[in-house]
């Protein structure tokens, strides 16, 4: 497999997850990515929260990623290379995808995006333990994970 999943790649994967939506997961993902970049690290960020992609808005990204042959060039902002589902769906269009389609989308973000050399690739995951989170753990069994929560019974 090419790209971010290539064997021998010393890339550190960090998933940012939560038990429910609205707890600040994307805020943590964006701030961690920008902080690592400010420390001189080479950082990529995948907005894989297909139910509420907010990373482009939070990072002030208006443009779409570039295309080079069959490869997608991520948008760079604040020293972070960013790919989001928001780049590939029509504005205000519903996203109704099932497990296999989600897994393929995620695989494409790893293999079809020209990340270049990275130290960290952060994944802003959808809330809960659905298909995307399970696919990430299957593809990246050694990835680190940050669980974002709030002191509320429904966020546990």
mmCIF file of C-alpha atoms in Angstrom:
data_model
loop_
_atom_site.group_PDB
_atom_site.id
_atom_site.type_symbol
_atom_site.label_atom_id
_atom_site.label_comp_id
_atom_site.label_asym_id
_atom_site.label_seq_id
_atom_site.Cartn_x
_atom_site.Cartn_y
_atom_site.Cartn_z
ATOM 1 C CA UNK A 1 0.000 0.000 0.000
ATOM 2 C CA UNK A 2 1.282 3.412 -0.924
ATOM 3 C CA UNK A 3 0.993 6.700 0.898
ATOM 4 C CA UNK A 4 0.503 7.099 4.621
ATOM 5 C CA UNK A 5 0.005 3.350 5.152
ATOM 6 C CA UNK A 6 3.266 2.301 3.433
ATOM 7 C CA UNK A 7 5.370 -0.192 5.353
ATOM 8 C CA UNK A 8 8.440 1.300 7.022
ATOM 9 C CA UNK A 9 6.685 4.624 7.446
ATOM 10 C CA UNK A 10 7.578 6.101 10.860
ATOM 11 C CA UNK A 11 4.416 8.152 10.916
ATOM 12 C CA UNK A 12 2.573 8.482 14.240
ATOM 13 C CA UNK A 13 -1.211 8.144 13.869
ATOM 14 C CA UNK A 14 -3.410 9.794 16.500
ATOM 15 C CA UNK A 15 -7.184 9.379 16.442
ATOM 16 C CA UNK A 16 -9.291 11.966 18.244
ATOM 17 C CA UNK A 17 -12.566 10.337 19.294
ATOM 18 C CA UNK A 18 -15.568 10.817 21.564
ATOM 19 C CA UNK A 19 -18.591 8.920 22.816
ATOM 20 C CA UNK A 20 -20.976 11.576 21.520
ATOM 21 C CA UNK A 21 -20.961 14.680 19.368
ATOM 22 C CA UNK A 22 -20.507 18.244 20.521
ATOM 23 C CA UNK A 23 -17.812 17.648 23.135
ATOM 24 C CA UNK A 24 -15.007 19.565 21.371
ATOM 25 C CA UNK A 25 -13.306 16.754 19.472
ATOM 26 C CA UNK A 26 -12.606 18.836 16.363
ATOM 27 C CA UNK A 27 -11.360 21.712 18.526
ATOM 28 C CA UNK A 28 -8.867 19.369 20.198
ATOM 29 C CA UNK A 29 -7.818 17.911 16.820
ATOM 30 C CA UNK A 30 -7.229 21.321 15.206
ATOM 31 C CA UNK A 31 -5.405 22.784 18.210
ATOM 32 C CA UNK A 32 -3.193 19.709 18.607
ATOM 33 C CA UNK A 33 -2.343 19.730 14.891
ATOM 34 C CA UNK A 34 -1.446 23.434 14.857
ATOM 35 C CA UNK A 35 0.524 23.130 18.122
ATOM 36 C CA UNK A 36 2.570 20.220 16.751
ATOM 37 C CA UNK A 37 3.232 22.189 13.547
ATOM 38 C CA UNK A 38 4.404 25.185 15.597
ATOM 39 C CA UNK A 39 6.852 22.839 17.348
ATOM 40 C CA UNK A 40 8.378 22.117 13.937
ATOM 41 C CA UNK A 41 6.627 18.784 13.357
ATOM 42 C CA UNK A 42 5.264 17.798 9.950
ATOM 43 C CA UNK A 43 1.541 17.286 10.502
ATOM 44 C CA UNK A 44 -1.443 16.074 8.516
ATOM 45 C CA UNK A 45 -5.068 16.204 9.655
ATOM 46 C CA UNK A 46 -7.911 14.085 8.270
ATOM 47 C CA UNK A 47 -11.410 15.347 9.035
ATOM 48 C CA UNK A 48 -13.117 11.935 8.999
ATOM 49 C CA UNK A 49 -16.169 13.084 10.943
ATOM 50 C CA UNK A 50 -18.584 12.420 8.096
ATOM 51 C CA UNK A 51 -21.573 13.504 10.185
ATOM 52 C CA UNK A 52 -20.293 16.992 10.925
ATOM 53 C CA UNK A 53 -17.062 17.968 9.214
ATOM 54 C CA UNK A 54 -15.954 21.234 10.770
ATOM 55 C CA UNK A 55 -12.157 21.288 10.398
ATOM 56 C CA UNK A 56 -12.120 23.437 7.209
ATOM 57 C CA UNK A 57 -14.289 26.090 8.891
ATOM 58 C CA UNK A 58 -12.238 26.007 12.092
ATOM 59 C CA UNK A 59 -9.013 26.445 10.101
ATOM 60 C CA UNK A 60 -10.372 29.121 7.753
ATOM 61 C CA UNK A 61 -10.081 26.959 4.634
ATOM 62 C CA UNK A 62 -12.191 28.054 1.672
ATOM 63 C CA UNK A 63 -10.322 26.408 -1.203
ATOM 64 C CA UNK A 64 -10.510 22.803 -2.382
ATOM 65 C CA UNK A 65 -7.510 20.459 -2.505
ATOM 66 C CA UNK A 66 -5.495 20.283 -5.711
ATOM 67 C CA UNK A 67 -5.323 17.326 -8.077
ATOM 68 C CA UNK A 68 -2.052 16.055 -9.557
ATOM 69 C CA UNK A 69 -2.765 13.146 -11.902
ATOM 70 C CA UNK A 70 -4.626 10.645 -9.710
ATOM 71 C CA UNK A 71 -3.302 12.137 -6.488
ATOM 72 C CA UNK A 72 -5.034 14.645 -4.218
ATOM 73 C CA UNK A 73 -2.918 17.496 -2.830
ATOM 74 C CA UNK A 74 -4.058 18.445 0.691
ATOM 75 C CA UNK A 75 -4.799 22.057 1.569
ATOM 76 C CA UNK A 76 -2.152 23.523 3.863
ATOM 77 C CA UNK A 77 -3.061 25.950 6.629
ATOM 78 C CA UNK A 78 -1.061 27.001 9.696
ATOM 79 C CA UNK A 79 1.613 24.454 8.758
ATOM 80 C CA UNK A 80 -0.898 21.565 8.742
ATOM 81 C CA UNK A 81 -1.878 19.546 5.656
ATOM 82 C CA UNK A 82 -5.657 19.040 5.730
ATOM 83 C CA UNK A 83 -8.097 16.702 3.987
ATOM 84 C CA UNK A 84 -11.796 16.717 4.821
ATOM 85 C CA UNK A 85 -14.961 15.052 3.594
ATOM 86 C CA UNK A 86 -16.262 18.615 3.276
ATOM 87 C CA UNK A 87 -13.991 19.065 0.232
ATOM 88 C CA UNK A 88 -15.741 16.266 -1.663
ATOM 89 C CA UNK A 89 -19.465 16.810 -1.071
ATOM 90 C CA UNK A 90 -21.752 19.508 -2.375
ATOM 91 C CA UNK A 91 -22.532 22.246 0.125
ATOM 92 C CA UNK A 92 -25.661 21.419 2.158
ATOM 93 C CA UNK A 93 -25.968 18.002 0.458
ATOM 94 C CA UNK A 94 -26.819 15.081 2.742
ATOM 95 C CA UNK A 95 -24.083 12.485 3.228
ATOM 96 C CA UNK A 96 -25.708 9.070 3.429
ATOM 97 C CA UNK A 97 -22.934 6.496 3.342
ATOM 98 C CA UNK A 98 -22.763 2.988 4.697
ATOM 99 C CA UNK A 99 -19.849 1.038 6.160
ATOM 100 C CA UNK A 100 -18.061 -0.171 2.980
ATOM 101 C CA UNK A 101 -18.216 3.287 1.374
ATOM 102 C CA UNK A 102 -16.861 4.907 4.536
ATOM 103 C CA UNK A 103 -13.994 2.424 4.702
ATOM 104 C CA UNK A 104 -13.096 3.113 1.071
ATOM 105 C CA UNK A 105 -13.176 6.868 1.681
ATOM 106 C CA UNK A 106 -10.845 6.485 4.644
ATOM 107 C CA UNK A 107 -8.481 4.202 2.714
ATOM 108 C CA UNK A 108 -8.410 6.768 -0.109
ATOM 109 C CA UNK A 109 -7.473 9.510 2.348
ATOM 110 C CA UNK A 110 -4.475 7.387 3.374
ATOM 111 C CA UNK A 111 -3.447 6.166 -0.080
ATOM 112 C CA UNK A 112 -4.592 8.727 -2.677
ATOM 113 C CA UNK A 113 -3.512 11.902 -0.873
ATOM 114 C CA UNK A 114 0.012 13.230 -1.397
ATOM 115 C CA UNK A 115 0.895 13.791 2.255
ATOM 116 C CA UNK A 116 4.663 13.911 1.748
ATOM 117 C CA UNK A 117 6.845 13.186 4.767
ATOM 118 C CA UNK A 118 4.860 13.552 7.982
ATOM 119 C CA UNK A 119 5.677 13.055 11.639
ATOM 120 C CA UNK A 120 2.019 12.920 12.702
ATOM 121 C CA UNK A 121 -1.269 12.195 10.974
ATOM 122 C CA UNK A 122 -4.242 13.141 13.150
ATOM 123 C CA UNK A 123 -7.728 11.794 12.501
ATOM 124 C CA UNK A 124 -10.777 13.723 13.676
ATOM 125 C CA UNK A 125 -13.166 10.766 13.984
ATOM 126 C CA UNK A 126 -16.968 10.733 14.056
ATOM 127 C CA UNK A 127 -18.552 10.385 17.500
ATOM 128 C CA UNK A 128 -19.171 6.895 18.841
ATOM 129 C CA UNK A 129 -17.793 3.519 17.846
ATOM 130 C CA UNK A 130 -19.287 3.192 14.363
ATOM 131 C CA UNK A 131 -17.807 2.030 11.074
ATOM 132 C CA UNK A 132 -15.148 4.741 10.694
ATOM 133 C CA UNK A 133 -13.696 4.213 14.188
ATOM 134 C CA UNK A 134 -13.665 0.436 13.696
ATOM 135 C CA UNK A 135 -12.016 0.777 10.267
ATOM 136 C CA UNK A 136 -9.311 3.020 11.737
ATOM 137 C CA UNK A 137 -8.491 0.459 14.415
ATOM 138 C CA UNK A 138 -8.364 -2.314 11.810
ATOM 139 C CA UNK A 139 -6.113 -0.332 9.440
ATOM 140 C CA UNK A 140 -3.973 1.264 12.168
ATOM 141 C CA UNK A 141 -3.824 -1.120 15.135
ATOM 142 C CA UNK A 142 -0.907 0.774 16.707
ATOM 143 C CA UNK A 143 -2.491 4.222 16.444
ATOM 144 C CA UNK A 144 -2.747 6.355 19.544
ATOM 145 C CA UNK A 145 -6.101 7.715 20.626
ATOM 146 C CA UNK A 146 -7.318 10.767 22.487
ATOM 147 C CA UNK A 147 -10.839 10.486 23.906
ATOM 148 C CA UNK A 148 -12.573 13.844 24.344
ATOM 149 C CA UNK A 149 -15.395 14.013 26.861
ATOM 150 C CA UNK A 150 -17.313 16.394 29.092
ATOM 151 C CA UNK A 151 -18.560 15.947 32.674
ATOM 152 C CA UNK A 152 -22.056 14.965 31.559
ATOM 153 C CA UNK A 153 -23.714 11.528 31.816
ATOM 154 C CA UNK A 154 -24.431 11.331 28.076
ATOM 155 C CA UNK A 155 -20.789 12.040 27.191
ATOM 156 C CA UNK A 156 -19.342 9.071 29.085
#
